[in-house]
CSV table of C-alpha atoms in Angstrom, one decimal:
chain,number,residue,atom,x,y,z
A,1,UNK,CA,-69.0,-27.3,36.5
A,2,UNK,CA,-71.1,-25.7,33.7
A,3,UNK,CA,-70.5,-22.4,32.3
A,4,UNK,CA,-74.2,-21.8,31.9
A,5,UNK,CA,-74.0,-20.4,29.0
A,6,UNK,CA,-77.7,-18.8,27.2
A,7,UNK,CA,-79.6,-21.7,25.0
A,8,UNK,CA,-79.9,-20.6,21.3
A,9,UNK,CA,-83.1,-21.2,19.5
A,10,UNK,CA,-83.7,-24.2,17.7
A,11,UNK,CA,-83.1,-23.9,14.1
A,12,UNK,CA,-84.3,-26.3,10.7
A,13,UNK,CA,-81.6,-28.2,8.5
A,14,UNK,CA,-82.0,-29.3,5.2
A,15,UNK,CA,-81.3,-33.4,5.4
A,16,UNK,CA,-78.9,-33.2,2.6
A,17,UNK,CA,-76.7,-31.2,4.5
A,18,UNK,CA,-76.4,-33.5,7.1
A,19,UNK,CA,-73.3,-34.8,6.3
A,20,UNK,CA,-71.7,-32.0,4.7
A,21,UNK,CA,-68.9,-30.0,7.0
A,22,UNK,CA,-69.5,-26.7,7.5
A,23,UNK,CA,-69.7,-24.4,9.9
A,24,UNK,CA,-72.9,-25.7,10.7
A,25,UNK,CA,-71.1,-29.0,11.2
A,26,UNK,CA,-68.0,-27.7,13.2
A,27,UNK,CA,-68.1,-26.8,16.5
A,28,UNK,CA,-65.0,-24.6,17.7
A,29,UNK,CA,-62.5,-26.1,20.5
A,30,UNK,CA,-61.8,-23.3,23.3
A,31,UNK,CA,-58.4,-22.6,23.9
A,32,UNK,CA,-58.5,-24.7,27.1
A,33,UNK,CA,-60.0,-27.8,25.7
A,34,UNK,CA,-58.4,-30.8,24.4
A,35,UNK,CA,-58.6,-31.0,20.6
A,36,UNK,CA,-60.1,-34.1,19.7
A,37,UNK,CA,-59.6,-35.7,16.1
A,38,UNK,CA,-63.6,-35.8,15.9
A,39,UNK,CA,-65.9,-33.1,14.9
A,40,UNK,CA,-68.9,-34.7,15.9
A,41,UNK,CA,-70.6,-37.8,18.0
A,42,UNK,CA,-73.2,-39.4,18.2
A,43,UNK,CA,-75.6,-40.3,21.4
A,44,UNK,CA,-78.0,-42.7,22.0
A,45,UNK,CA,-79.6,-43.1,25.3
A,46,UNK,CA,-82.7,-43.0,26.7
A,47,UNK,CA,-86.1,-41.2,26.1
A,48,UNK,CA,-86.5,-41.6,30.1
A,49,UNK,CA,-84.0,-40.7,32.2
A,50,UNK,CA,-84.6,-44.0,34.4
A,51,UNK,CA,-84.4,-43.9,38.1
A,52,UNK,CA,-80.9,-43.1,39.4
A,53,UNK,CA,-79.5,-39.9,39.7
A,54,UNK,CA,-76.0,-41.0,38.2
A,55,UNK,CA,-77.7,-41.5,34.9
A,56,UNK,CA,-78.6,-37.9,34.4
A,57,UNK,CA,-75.5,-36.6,35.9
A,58,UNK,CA,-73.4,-38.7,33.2
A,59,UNK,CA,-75.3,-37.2,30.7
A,60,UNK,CA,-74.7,-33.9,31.5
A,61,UNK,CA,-71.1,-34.7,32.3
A,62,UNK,CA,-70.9,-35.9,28.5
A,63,UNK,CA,-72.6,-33.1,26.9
A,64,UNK,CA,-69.9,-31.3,28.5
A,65,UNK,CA,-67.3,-33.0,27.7
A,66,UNK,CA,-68.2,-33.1,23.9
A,67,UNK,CA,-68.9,-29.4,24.4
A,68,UNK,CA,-65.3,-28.4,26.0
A,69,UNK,CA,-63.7,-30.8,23.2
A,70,UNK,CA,-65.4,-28.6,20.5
A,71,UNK,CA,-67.3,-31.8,19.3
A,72,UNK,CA,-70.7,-31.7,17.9
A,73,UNK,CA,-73.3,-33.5,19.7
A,74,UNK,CA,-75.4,-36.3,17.2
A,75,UNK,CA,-78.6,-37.5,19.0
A,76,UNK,CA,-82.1,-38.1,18.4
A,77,UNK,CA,-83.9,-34.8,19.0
A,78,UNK,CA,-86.1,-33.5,21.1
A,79,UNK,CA,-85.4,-32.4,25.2
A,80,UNK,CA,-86.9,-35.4,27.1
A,81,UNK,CA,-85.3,-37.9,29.0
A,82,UNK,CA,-81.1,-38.4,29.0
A,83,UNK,CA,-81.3,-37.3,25.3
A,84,UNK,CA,-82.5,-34.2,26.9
A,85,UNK,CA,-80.1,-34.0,29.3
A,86,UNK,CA,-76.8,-34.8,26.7
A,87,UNK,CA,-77.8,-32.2,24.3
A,88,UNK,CA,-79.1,-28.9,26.8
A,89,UNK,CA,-75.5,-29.6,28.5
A,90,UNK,CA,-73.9,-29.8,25.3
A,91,UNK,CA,-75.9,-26.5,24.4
A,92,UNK,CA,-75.4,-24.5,27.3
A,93,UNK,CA,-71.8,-25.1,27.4
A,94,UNK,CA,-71.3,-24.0,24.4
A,95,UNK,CA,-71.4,-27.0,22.3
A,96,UNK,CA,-72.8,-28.0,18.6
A,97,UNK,CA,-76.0,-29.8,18.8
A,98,UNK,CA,-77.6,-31.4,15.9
A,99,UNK,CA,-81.2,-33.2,16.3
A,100,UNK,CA,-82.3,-36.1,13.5
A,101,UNK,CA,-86.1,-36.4,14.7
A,102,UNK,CA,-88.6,-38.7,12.6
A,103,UNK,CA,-92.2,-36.8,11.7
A,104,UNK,CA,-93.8,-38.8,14.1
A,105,UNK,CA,-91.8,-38.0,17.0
A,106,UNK,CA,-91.3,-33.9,16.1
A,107,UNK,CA,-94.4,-32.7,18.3
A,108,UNK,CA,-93.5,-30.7,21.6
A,109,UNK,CA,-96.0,-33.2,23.0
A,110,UNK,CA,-94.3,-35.7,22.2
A,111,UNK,CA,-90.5,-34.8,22.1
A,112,UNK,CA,-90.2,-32.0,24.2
A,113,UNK,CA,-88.4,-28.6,22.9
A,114,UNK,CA,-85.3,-29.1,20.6
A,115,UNK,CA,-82.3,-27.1,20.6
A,116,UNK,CA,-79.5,-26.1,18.8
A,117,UNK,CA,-80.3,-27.3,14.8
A,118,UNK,CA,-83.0,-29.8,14.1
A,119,UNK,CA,-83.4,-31.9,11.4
A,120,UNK,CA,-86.7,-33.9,10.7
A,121,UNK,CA,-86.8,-36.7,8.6
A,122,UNK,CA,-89.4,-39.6,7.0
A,123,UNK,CA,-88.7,-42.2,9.5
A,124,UNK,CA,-86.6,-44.1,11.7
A,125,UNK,CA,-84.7,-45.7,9.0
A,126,UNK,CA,-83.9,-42.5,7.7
A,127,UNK,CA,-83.2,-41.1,10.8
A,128,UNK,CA,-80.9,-44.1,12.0
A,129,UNK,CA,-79.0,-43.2,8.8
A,130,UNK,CA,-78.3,-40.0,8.7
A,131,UNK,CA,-77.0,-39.6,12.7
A,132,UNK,CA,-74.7,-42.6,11.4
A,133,UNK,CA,-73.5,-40.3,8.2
A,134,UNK,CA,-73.4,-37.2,10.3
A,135,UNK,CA,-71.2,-38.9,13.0
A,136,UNK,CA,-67.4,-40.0,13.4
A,137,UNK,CA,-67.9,-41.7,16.8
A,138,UNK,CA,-71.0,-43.7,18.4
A,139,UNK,CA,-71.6,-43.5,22.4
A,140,UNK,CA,-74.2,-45.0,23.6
A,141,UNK,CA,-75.8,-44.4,27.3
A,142,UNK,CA,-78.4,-46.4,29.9
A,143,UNK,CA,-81.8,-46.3,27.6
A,144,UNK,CA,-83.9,-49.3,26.4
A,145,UNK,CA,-85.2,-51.2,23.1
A,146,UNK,CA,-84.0,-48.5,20.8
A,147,UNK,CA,-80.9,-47.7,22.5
A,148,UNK,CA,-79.7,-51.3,22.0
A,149,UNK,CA,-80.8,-51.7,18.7
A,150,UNK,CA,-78.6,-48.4,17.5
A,151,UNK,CA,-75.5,-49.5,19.4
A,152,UNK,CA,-75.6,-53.1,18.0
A,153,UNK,CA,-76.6,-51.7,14.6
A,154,UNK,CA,-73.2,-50.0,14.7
A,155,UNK,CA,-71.3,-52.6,16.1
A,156,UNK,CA,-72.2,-55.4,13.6
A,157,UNK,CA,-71.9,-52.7,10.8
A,158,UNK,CA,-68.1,-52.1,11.8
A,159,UNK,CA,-67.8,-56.3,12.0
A,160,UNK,CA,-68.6,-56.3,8.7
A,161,UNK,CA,-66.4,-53.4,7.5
A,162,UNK,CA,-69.3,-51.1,6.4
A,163,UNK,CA,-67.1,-48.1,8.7
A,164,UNK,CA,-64.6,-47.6,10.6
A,165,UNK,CA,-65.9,-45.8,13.2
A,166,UNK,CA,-65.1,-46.2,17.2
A,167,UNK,CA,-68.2,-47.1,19.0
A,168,UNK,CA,-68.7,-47.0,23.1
A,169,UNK,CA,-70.6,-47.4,25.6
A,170,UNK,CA,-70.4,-45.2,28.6
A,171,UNK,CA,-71.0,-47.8,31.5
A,172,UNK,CA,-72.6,-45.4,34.1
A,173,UNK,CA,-73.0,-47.3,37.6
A,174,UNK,CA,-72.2,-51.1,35.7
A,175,UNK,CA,-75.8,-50.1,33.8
A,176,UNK,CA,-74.2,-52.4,30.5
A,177,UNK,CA,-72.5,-55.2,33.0
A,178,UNK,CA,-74.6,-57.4,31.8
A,179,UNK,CA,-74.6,-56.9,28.3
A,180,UNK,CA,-71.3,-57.4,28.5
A,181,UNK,CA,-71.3,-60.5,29.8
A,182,UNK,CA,-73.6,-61.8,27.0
A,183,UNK,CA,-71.2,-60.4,24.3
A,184,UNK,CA,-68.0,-62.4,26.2
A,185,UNK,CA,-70.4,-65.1,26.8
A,186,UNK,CA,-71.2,-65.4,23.2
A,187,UNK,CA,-67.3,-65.1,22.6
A,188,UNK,CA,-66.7,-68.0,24.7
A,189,UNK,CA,-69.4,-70.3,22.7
A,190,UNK,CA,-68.3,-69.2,19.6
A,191,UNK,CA,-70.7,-66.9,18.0
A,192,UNK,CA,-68.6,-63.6,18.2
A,193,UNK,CA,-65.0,-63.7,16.9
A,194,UNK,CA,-62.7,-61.7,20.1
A,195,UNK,CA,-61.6,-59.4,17.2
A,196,UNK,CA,-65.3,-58.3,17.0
A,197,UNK,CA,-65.9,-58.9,20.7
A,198,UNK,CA,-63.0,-55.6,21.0
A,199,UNK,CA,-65.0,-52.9,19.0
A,200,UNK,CA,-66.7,-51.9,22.1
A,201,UNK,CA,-65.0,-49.6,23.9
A,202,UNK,CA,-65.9,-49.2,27.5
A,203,UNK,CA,-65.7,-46.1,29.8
A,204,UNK,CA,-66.7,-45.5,33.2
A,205,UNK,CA,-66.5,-41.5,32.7
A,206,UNK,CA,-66.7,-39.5,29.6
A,207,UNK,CA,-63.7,-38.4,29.6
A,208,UNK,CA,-61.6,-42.0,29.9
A,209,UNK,CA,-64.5,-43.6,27.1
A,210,UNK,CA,-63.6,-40.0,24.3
A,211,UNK,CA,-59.9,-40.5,25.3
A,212,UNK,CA,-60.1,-44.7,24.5
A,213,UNK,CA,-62.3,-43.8,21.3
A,214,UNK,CA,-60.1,-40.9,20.2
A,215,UNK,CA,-57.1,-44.0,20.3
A,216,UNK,CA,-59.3,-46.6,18.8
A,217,UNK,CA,-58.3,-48.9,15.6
A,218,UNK,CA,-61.1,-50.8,13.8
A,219,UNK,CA,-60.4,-54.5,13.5
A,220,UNK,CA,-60.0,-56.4,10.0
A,221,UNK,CA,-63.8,-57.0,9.0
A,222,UNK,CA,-65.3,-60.4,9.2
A,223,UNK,CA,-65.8,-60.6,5.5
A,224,UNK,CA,-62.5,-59.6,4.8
A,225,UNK,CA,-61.2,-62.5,7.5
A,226,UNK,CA,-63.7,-65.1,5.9
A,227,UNK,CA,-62.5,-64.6,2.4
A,228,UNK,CA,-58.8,-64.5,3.5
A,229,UNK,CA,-59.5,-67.7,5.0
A,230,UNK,CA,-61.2,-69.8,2.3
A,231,UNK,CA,-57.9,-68.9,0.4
A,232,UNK,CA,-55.7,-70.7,2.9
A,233,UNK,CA,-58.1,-74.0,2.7
Protein backbone atom coordinates (compact mmCIF):
# COMPACT_ATOMS: atom_id res chain seq x y z
CA UNK A 1 0.00 0.00 0.00
CA UNK A 2 1.08 3.68 0.27
CA UNK A 3 2.73 5.13 3.10
CA UNK A 4 0.94 8.42 2.61
CA UNK A 5 3.50 10.36 3.21
CA UNK A 6 2.85 14.66 3.18
CA UNK A 7 3.39 16.19 -0.49
CA UNK A 8 6.29 18.81 -0.59
CA UNK A 9 5.82 21.97 -2.41
CA UNK A 10 6.77 22.30 -5.81
CA UNK A 11 10.08 23.85 -6.32
CA UNK A 12 12.03 25.72 -9.75
CA UNK A 13 15.21 24.10 -11.29
CA UNK A 14 17.65 25.79 -13.33
CA UNK A 15 17.66 23.66 -16.86
CA UNK A 16 21.35 23.35 -16.79
CA UNK A 17 21.19 21.39 -13.84
CA UNK A 18 19.09 18.91 -15.24
CA UNK A 19 21.53 16.50 -15.78
CA UNK A 20 23.89 17.09 -13.22
CA UNK A 21 23.74 14.49 -10.03
CA UNK A 22 23.21 15.93 -7.02
CA UNK A 23 21.32 15.65 -4.24
CA UNK A 24 18.67 17.20 -6.18
CA UNK A 25 19.17 14.33 -8.56
CA UNK A 26 19.46 11.39 -6.01
CA UNK A 27 16.76 10.01 -4.41
CA UNK A 28 17.64 7.82 -1.21
CA UNK A 29 16.79 3.93 -1.24
CA UNK A 30 15.09 2.88 2.30
CA UNK A 31 16.70 0.24 4.04
CA UNK A 32 13.92 -2.16 2.80
CA UNK A 33 13.95 -1.38 -0.81
CA UNK A 34 15.75 -3.02 -3.47
CA UNK A 35 18.71 -0.95 -4.67
CA UNK A 36 18.39 -0.48 -8.21
CA UNK A 37 21.53 0.54 -10.47
CA UNK A 38 19.39 3.59 -11.71
CA UNK A 39 18.97 6.90 -10.06
CA UNK A 40 16.27 8.11 -12.10
CA UNK A 41 13.40 7.13 -14.91
CA UNK A 42 11.71 8.43 -16.99
CA UNK A 43 7.67 8.24 -17.68
CA UNK A 44 5.59 8.94 -20.39
CA UNK A 45 1.98 8.25 -20.35
CA UNK A 46 -0.94 9.97 -20.76
CA UNK A 47 -2.35 13.46 -20.07
CA UNK A 48 -5.81 11.60 -19.58
CA UNK A 49 -6.04 8.80 -17.53
CA UNK A 50 -8.37 6.98 -20.21
CA UNK A 51 -11.18 4.88 -19.07
CA UNK A 52 -10.16 1.86 -17.10
CA UNK A 53 -9.45 1.68 -13.68
CA UNK A 54 -6.26 -0.56 -14.12
CA UNK A 55 -4.53 2.32 -15.88
CA UNK A 56 -4.50 4.54 -12.88
CA UNK A 57 -3.86 1.88 -10.49
CA UNK A 58 -0.59 0.96 -12.59
CA UNK A 59 0.43 4.21 -12.36
CA UNK A 60 0.38 4.57 -8.87
CA UNK A 61 1.77 1.14 -8.53
CA UNK A 62 4.86 2.56 -10.55
CA UNK A 63 5.36 5.71 -8.82
CA UNK A 64 5.67 3.45 -6.01
CA UNK A 65 7.81 1.24 -7.02
CA UNK A 66 10.37 3.91 -8.38
CA UNK A 67 9.75 5.58 -5.00
CA UNK A 68 10.58 2.26 -2.66
CA UNK A 69 13.64 1.69 -5.18
CA UNK A 70 14.96 5.17 -4.26
CA UNK A 71 14.67 6.15 -8.12
CA UNK A 72 13.78 9.50 -9.22
CA UNK A 73 10.74 9.83 -11.18
CA UNK A 74 11.39 11.85 -15.01
CA UNK A 75 8.00 12.87 -16.53
CA UNK A 76 6.40 15.68 -18.20
CA UNK A 77 5.10 17.89 -15.42
CA UNK A 78 2.14 18.98 -14.20
CA UNK A 79 -0.76 16.69 -11.97
CA UNK A 80 -3.32 15.65 -14.68
CA UNK A 81 -4.02 12.58 -16.07
CA UNK A 82 -1.61 9.13 -15.48
CA UNK A 83 1.34 11.71 -15.39
CA UNK A 84 -0.54 12.89 -12.45
CA UNK A 85 -1.05 9.88 -11.02
CA UNK A 86 2.98 8.41 -11.55
CA UNK A 87 4.46 11.40 -10.03
CA UNK A 88 1.84 12.30 -6.65
CA UNK A 89 2.52 8.31 -5.90
CA UNK A 90 6.03 8.72 -6.48
CA UNK A 91 5.73 11.97 -4.14
CA UNK A 92 3.86 10.82 -1.41
CA UNK A 93 5.86 7.74 -1.06
CA UNK A 94 8.61 9.31 -0.58
CA UNK A 95 10.12 9.41 -3.92
CA UNK A 96 12.26 12.09 -6.24
CA UNK A 97 10.07 13.76 -8.64
CA UNK A 98 11.43 15.96 -11.38
CA UNK A 99 8.88 17.88 -13.90
CA UNK A 100 10.34 19.07 -17.61
CA UNK A 101 7.17 21.26 -18.58
CA UNK A 102 7.25 23.44 -21.94
CA UNK A 103 6.03 27.41 -21.38
CA UNK A 104 3.04 26.62 -22.97
CA UNK A 105 1.91 23.89 -20.96
CA UNK A 106 3.13 25.41 -17.26
CA UNK A 107 -0.40 27.09 -16.44
CA UNK A 108 -2.40 25.40 -13.51
CA UNK A 109 -5.16 25.73 -16.09
CA UNK A 110 -3.69 23.87 -18.24
CA UNK A 111 -1.29 21.30 -16.39
CA UNK A 112 -2.68 21.04 -13.14
CA UNK A 113 -0.42 21.55 -9.84
CA UNK A 114 3.20 20.22 -10.08
CA UNK A 115 5.09 18.64 -7.40
CA UNK A 116 8.29 17.82 -6.23
CA UNK A 117 11.01 20.08 -8.56
CA UNK A 118 9.82 21.62 -11.80
CA UNK A 119 11.64 22.62 -14.55
CA UNK A 120 10.12 24.78 -17.44
CA UNK A 121 11.65 24.90 -20.56
CA UNK A 122 11.24 26.73 -24.35
CA UNK A 123 9.53 23.97 -25.97
CA UNK A 124 8.85 20.40 -26.60
CA UNK A 125 12.04 19.83 -28.34
CA UNK A 126 13.74 21.11 -25.43
CA UNK A 127 11.74 19.42 -23.18
CA UNK A 128 11.90 15.91 -25.01
CA UNK A 129 15.75 16.46 -24.49
CA UNK A 130 16.33 17.16 -21.40
CA UNK A 131 13.96 14.22 -19.59
CA UNK A 132 16.16 12.03 -22.09
CA UNK A 133 19.59 13.64 -20.48
CA UNK A 134 18.10 13.60 -17.09
CA UNK A 135 17.08 9.85 -17.32
CA UNK A 136 18.90 6.28 -17.28
CA UNK A 137 15.74 4.30 -18.14
CA UNK A 138 12.58 5.09 -20.42
CA UNK A 139 9.05 3.51 -19.33
CA UNK A 140 6.44 4.30 -21.10
CA UNK A 141 2.51 3.78 -19.98
CA UNK A 142 -1.20 3.66 -21.91
CA UNK A 143 -1.33 7.59 -23.35
CA UNK A 144 -1.76 8.71 -27.03
CA UNK A 145 0.05 10.70 -29.92
CA UNK A 146 2.80 11.99 -27.71
CA UNK A 147 3.22 9.03 -25.66
CA UNK A 148 4.19 7.08 -28.80
CA UNK A 149 6.18 9.58 -30.37
CA UNK A 150 8.62 9.67 -27.05
CA UNK A 151 8.82 5.90 -26.69
CA UNK A 152 9.73 5.39 -30.43
CA UNK A 153 11.96 8.50 -30.30
CA UNK A 154 13.95 6.37 -27.79
CA UNK A 155 13.74 3.29 -29.33
CA UNK A 156 15.12 4.29 -32.79
CA UNK A 157 17.70 6.51 -30.94
CA UNK A 158 19.18 3.29 -29.11
CA UNK A 159 18.92 1.41 -32.83
CA UNK A 160 21.17 3.79 -33.88
CA UNK A 161 23.60 3.75 -30.94
CA UNK A 162 22.90 7.47 -29.86
CA UNK A 163 22.45 5.65 -25.91
CA UNK A 164 22.39 2.82 -24.30
CA UNK A 165 19.67 3.13 -22.24
CA UNK A 166 16.87 0.25 -21.41
CA UNK A 167 13.51 1.34 -22.65
CA UNK A 168 9.99 -0.37 -21.64
CA UNK A 169 6.76 -0.33 -21.85
CA UNK A 170 4.59 -1.33 -19.00
CA UNK A 171 1.72 -3.35 -20.86
CA UNK A 172 -1.15 -2.58 -18.38
CA UNK A 173 -4.34 -4.83 -19.40
CA UNK A 174 -2.56 -5.84 -23.17
CA UNK A 175 -3.01 -1.72 -23.67
CA UNK A 176 0.43 -2.01 -26.21
CA UNK A 177 -0.77 -5.67 -27.74
CA UNK A 178 -1.09 -4.21 -30.67
CA UNK A 179 1.74 -2.18 -31.05
CA UNK A 180 3.52 -5.04 -30.65
CA UNK A 181 2.25 -6.84 -33.12
CA UNK A 182 3.10 -4.07 -35.70
CA UNK A 183 6.75 -4.02 -34.46
CA UNK A 184 6.95 -8.19 -34.95
CA UNK A 185 4.97 -7.58 -37.98
CA UNK A 186 7.40 -5.24 -39.35
CA UNK A 187 10.14 -7.77 -38.20
CA UNK A 188 8.62 -10.44 -40.18
CA UNK A 189 8.59 -8.09 -43.55
CA UNK A 190 11.82 -6.94 -43.00
CA UNK A 191 11.83 -3.40 -41.98
CA UNK A 192 13.01 -3.95 -38.31
CA UNK A 193 16.23 -6.06 -37.74
CA UNK A 194 15.04 -8.71 -34.47
CA UNK A 195 18.20 -7.21 -32.72
CA UNK A 196 16.26 -3.90 -32.81
CA UNK A 197 12.86 -5.54 -32.52
CA UNK A 198 14.48 -6.76 -28.68
CA UNK A 199 15.09 -3.17 -27.21
CA UNK A 200 11.63 -3.17 -25.88
CA UNK A 201 11.33 -4.57 -22.90
CA UNK A 202 7.84 -5.67 -21.84
CA UNK A 203 6.31 -5.84 -18.35
CA UNK A 204 3.00 -6.67 -17.10
CA UNK A 205 3.69 -5.13 -13.49
CA UNK A 206 6.25 -2.54 -12.46
CA UNK A 207 8.07 -4.42 -10.64
CA UNK A 208 8.83 -7.53 -13.37
CA UNK A 209 9.35 -4.40 -16.33
CA UNK A 210 12.38 -2.36 -13.44
CA UNK A 211 13.66 -5.92 -12.70
CA UNK A 212 13.91 -6.85 -16.79
CA UNK A 213 15.26 -3.15 -17.45
CA UNK A 214 17.63 -3.18 -14.45
CA UNK A 215 19.16 -6.70 -16.45
CA UNK A 216 18.90 -5.12 -19.81
CA UNK A 217 21.98 -5.08 -22.53
CA UNK A 218 21.70 -2.65 -25.56
CA UNK A 219 22.12 -4.43 -28.82
CA UNK A 220 25.10 -3.54 -31.39
CA UNK A 221 23.64 -0.35 -33.23
CA UNK A 222 22.42 -0.52 -36.75
CA UNK A 223 25.16 1.71 -37.95
CA UNK A 224 27.73 -0.06 -36.31
CA UNK A 225 26.07 -3.52 -37.99
CA UNK A 226 25.80 -1.75 -41.48
CA UNK A 227 29.40 -0.65 -41.65
CA UNK A 228 30.64 -4.00 -40.29
CA UNK A 229 28.82 -5.39 -42.99
CA UNK A 230 29.92 -3.47 -46.11
CA UNK A 231 33.42 -4.59 -44.88
CA UNK A 232 32.56 -8.34 -45.34
CA UNK A 233 31.12 -7.57 -49.11
Amino acid sequence: GFRGCRRAPPSRVNPLLVGMSSSLTDAPATSESPKSPFKSVCVYCGSSTGNRPEFVHAAKALGEALAHRGVRLVYGGGSVGLMGAVSTSADKCGGKVLGIIPTALEPVEVSGDAVGEVVVVKDMHERKAAMASASDAFIAMPGGFGTLEELLEMITWQQLGYHSKPVGVLNVGGFFDLFLSFLDQSTESGFIRPEARAIVVVGDTPETLLDALEKYKAPVSLIHSLAKESKVE
